[in-house]
mmCIF file of C-alpha atoms in Angstrom:
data_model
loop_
_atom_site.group_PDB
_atom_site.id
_atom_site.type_symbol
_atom_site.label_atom_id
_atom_site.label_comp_id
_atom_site.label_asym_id
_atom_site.label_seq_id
_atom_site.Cartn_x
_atom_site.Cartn_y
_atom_site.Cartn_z
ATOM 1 C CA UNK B 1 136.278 104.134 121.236
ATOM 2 C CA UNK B 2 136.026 100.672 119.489
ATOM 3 C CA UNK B 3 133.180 99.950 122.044
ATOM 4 C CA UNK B 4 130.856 102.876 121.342
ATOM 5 C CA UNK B 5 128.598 102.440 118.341
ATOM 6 C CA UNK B 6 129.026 104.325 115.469
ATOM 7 C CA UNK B 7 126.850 106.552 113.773
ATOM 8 C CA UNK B 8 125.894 105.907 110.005
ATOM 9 C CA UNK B 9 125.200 108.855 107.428
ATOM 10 C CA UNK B 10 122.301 107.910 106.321
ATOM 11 C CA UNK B 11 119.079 108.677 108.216
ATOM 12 C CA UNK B 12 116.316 106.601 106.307
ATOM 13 C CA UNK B 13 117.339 102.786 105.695
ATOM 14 C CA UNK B 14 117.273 101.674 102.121
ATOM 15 C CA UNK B 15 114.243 100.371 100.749
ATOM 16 C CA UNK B 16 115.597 96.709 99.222
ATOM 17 C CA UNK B 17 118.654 96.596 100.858
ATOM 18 C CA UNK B 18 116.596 97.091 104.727
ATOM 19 C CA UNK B 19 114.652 94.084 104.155
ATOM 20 C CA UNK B 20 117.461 91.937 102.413
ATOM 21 C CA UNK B 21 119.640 92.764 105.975
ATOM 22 C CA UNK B 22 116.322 91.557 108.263
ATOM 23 C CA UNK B 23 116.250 88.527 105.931
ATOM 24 C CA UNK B 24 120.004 87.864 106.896
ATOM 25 C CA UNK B 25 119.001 88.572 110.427
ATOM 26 C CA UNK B 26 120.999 92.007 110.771
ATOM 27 C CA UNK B 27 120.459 95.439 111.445
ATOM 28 C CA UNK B 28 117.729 96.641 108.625
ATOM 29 C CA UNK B 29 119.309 100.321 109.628
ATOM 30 C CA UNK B 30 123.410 99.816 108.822
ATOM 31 C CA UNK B 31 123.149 95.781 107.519
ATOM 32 C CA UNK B 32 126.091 95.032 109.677
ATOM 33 C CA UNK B 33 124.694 94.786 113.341
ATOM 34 C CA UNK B 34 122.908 91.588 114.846
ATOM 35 C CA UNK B 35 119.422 92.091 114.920
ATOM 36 C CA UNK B 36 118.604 89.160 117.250
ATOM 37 C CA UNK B 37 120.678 88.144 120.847
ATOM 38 C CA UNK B 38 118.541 85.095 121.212
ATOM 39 C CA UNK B 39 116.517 83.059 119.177
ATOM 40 C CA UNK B 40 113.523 85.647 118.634
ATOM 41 C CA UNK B 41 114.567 88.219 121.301
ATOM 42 C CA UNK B 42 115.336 91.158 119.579
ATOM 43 C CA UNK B 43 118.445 93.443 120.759
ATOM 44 C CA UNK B 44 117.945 96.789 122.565
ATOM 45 C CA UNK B 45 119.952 98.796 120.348
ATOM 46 C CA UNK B 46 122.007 97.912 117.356
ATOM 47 C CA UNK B 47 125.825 97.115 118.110
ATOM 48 C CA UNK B 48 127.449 99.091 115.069
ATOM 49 C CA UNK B 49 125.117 101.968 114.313
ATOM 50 C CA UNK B 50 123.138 102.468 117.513
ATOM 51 C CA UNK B 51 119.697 102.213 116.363
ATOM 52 C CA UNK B 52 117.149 101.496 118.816
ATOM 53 C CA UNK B 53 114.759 98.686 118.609
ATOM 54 C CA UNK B 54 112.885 99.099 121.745
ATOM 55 C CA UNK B 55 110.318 100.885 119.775
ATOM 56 C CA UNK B 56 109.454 98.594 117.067
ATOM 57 C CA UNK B 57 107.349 95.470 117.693
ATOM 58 C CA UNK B 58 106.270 92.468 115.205
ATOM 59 C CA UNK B 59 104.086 90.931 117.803
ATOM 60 C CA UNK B 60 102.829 87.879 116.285
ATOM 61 C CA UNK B 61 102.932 88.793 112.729
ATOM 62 C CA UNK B 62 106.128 86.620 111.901
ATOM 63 C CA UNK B 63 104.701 83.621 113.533
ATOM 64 C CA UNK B 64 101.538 84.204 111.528
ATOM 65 C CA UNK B 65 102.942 84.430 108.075
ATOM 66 C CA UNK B 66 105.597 81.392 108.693
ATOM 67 C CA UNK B 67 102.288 79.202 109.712
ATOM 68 C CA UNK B 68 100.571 79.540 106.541
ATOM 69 C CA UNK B 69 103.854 79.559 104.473
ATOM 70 C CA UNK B 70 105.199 76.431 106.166
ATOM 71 C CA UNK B 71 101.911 74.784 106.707
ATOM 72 C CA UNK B 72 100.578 75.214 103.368
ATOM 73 C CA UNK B 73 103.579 73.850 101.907
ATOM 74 C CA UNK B 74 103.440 70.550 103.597
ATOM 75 C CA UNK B 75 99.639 70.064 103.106
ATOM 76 C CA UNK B 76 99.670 70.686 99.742
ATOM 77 C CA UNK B 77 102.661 68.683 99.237
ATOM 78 C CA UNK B 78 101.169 66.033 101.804
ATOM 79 C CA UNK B 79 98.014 65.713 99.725
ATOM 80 C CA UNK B 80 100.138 65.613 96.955
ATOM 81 C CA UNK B 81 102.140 62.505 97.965
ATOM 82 C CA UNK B 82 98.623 61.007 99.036
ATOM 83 C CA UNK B 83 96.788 61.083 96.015
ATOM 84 C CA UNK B 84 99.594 60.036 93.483
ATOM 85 C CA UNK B 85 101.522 57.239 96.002
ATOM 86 C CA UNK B 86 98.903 56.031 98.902
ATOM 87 C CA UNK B 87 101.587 55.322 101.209
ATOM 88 C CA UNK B 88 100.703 54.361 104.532
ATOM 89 C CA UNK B 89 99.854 57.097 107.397
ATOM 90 C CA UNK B 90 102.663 56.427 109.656
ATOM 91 C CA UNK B 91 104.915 57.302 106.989
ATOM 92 C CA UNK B 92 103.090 60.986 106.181
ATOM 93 C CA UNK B 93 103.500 61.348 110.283
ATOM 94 C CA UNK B 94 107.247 60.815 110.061
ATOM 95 C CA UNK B 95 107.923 62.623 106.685
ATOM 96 C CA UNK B 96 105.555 65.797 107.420
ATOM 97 C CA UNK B 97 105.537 66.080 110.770
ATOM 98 C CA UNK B 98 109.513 67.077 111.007
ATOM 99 C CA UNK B 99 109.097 69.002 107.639
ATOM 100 C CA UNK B 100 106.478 71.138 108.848
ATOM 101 C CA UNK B 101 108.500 71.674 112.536
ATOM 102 C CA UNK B 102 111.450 72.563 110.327
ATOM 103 C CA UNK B 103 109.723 74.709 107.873
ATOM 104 C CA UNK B 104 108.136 76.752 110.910
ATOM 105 C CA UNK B 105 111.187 77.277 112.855
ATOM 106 C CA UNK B 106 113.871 77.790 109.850
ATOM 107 C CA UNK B 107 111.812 80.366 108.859
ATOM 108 C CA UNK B 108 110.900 82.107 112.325
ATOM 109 C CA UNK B 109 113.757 84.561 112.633
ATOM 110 C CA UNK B 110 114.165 85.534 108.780
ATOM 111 C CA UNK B 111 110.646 86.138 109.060
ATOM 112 C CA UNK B 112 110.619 88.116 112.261
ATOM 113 C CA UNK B 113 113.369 90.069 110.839
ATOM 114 C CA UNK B 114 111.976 90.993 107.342
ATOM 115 C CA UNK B 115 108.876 92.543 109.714
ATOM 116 C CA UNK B 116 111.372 94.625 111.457
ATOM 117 C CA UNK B 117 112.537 96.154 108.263
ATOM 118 C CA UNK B 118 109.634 96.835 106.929
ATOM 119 C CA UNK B 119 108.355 98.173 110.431
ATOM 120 C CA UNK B 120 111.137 100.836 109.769
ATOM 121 C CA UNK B 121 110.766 101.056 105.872
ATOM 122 C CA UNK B 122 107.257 102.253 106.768
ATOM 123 C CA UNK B 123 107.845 104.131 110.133
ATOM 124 C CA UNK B 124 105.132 102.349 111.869
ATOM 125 C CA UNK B 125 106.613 102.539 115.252
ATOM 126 C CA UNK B 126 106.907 106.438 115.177
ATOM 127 C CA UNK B 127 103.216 106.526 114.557
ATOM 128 C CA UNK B 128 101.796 108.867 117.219
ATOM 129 C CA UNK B 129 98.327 108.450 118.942
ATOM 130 C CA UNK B 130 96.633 112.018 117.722
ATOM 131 C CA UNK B 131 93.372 110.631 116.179
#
């Protein structure tokens, strides 16, 4: 049926080629699916291979590593700018201000999706509660 996803052979995802697919923002499992139906929501279940994603959560661990990525970029870079040019502070508002809100949220969903992969590279949402 050309609705019904398809099964892939493989039954472990690659190791580079998992987290190069959630860096595209596809299916870490097959590389071909769409991993996200909004702009962070996550799909149920992958459209070409079937894998489910109801059992994996990133939490806040994307948003986390995209703050200190994006925000130490534009300090740095901001302190940069200060000490060698002095321009005025409005200026630093207008330049920094959009680079740092575009930094954050270009980098959201590759983010989110590279912690997906390596949520299944590392099985961590078939860990079981037997301690």
């Amino acid at each position: 049926m050309p609705g019904a996803p398809r099964q892939t052979e493989t039954t472990a995802p690659a190791r580079i080629l998992g987290i190069r697919a959630g860096l595209l923002c596809r299916c870490p499992n097959c590389g071909r699916g769409r991993l996200f139906s909004g702009f962070l929501q996550v799909v149920s279940a992958c459209a070409v291979c079937g894998f489910d994603f109801t059992r994996l959560n990133t939490g806040d661990g994307a948003a986390i590593f995209v703050m200190q990525i994006a925000g130490g970029l534009v300090v740095f870079t901001a302190l940069f700018v200060e000490i060698a040019y002095a321009p005025p502070m409005w200026l630093h508002l207008v330049v920094f201000l959009p680079l740092v809100l575009g930094l954050s949220l270009g980098l959201m969903r590759p983010g989110k999706g590279v912690m997906i992969a390596l949520q299944m590279r590392n099985r961590a949402g078939q860990a079981s509660s037997d301690d």
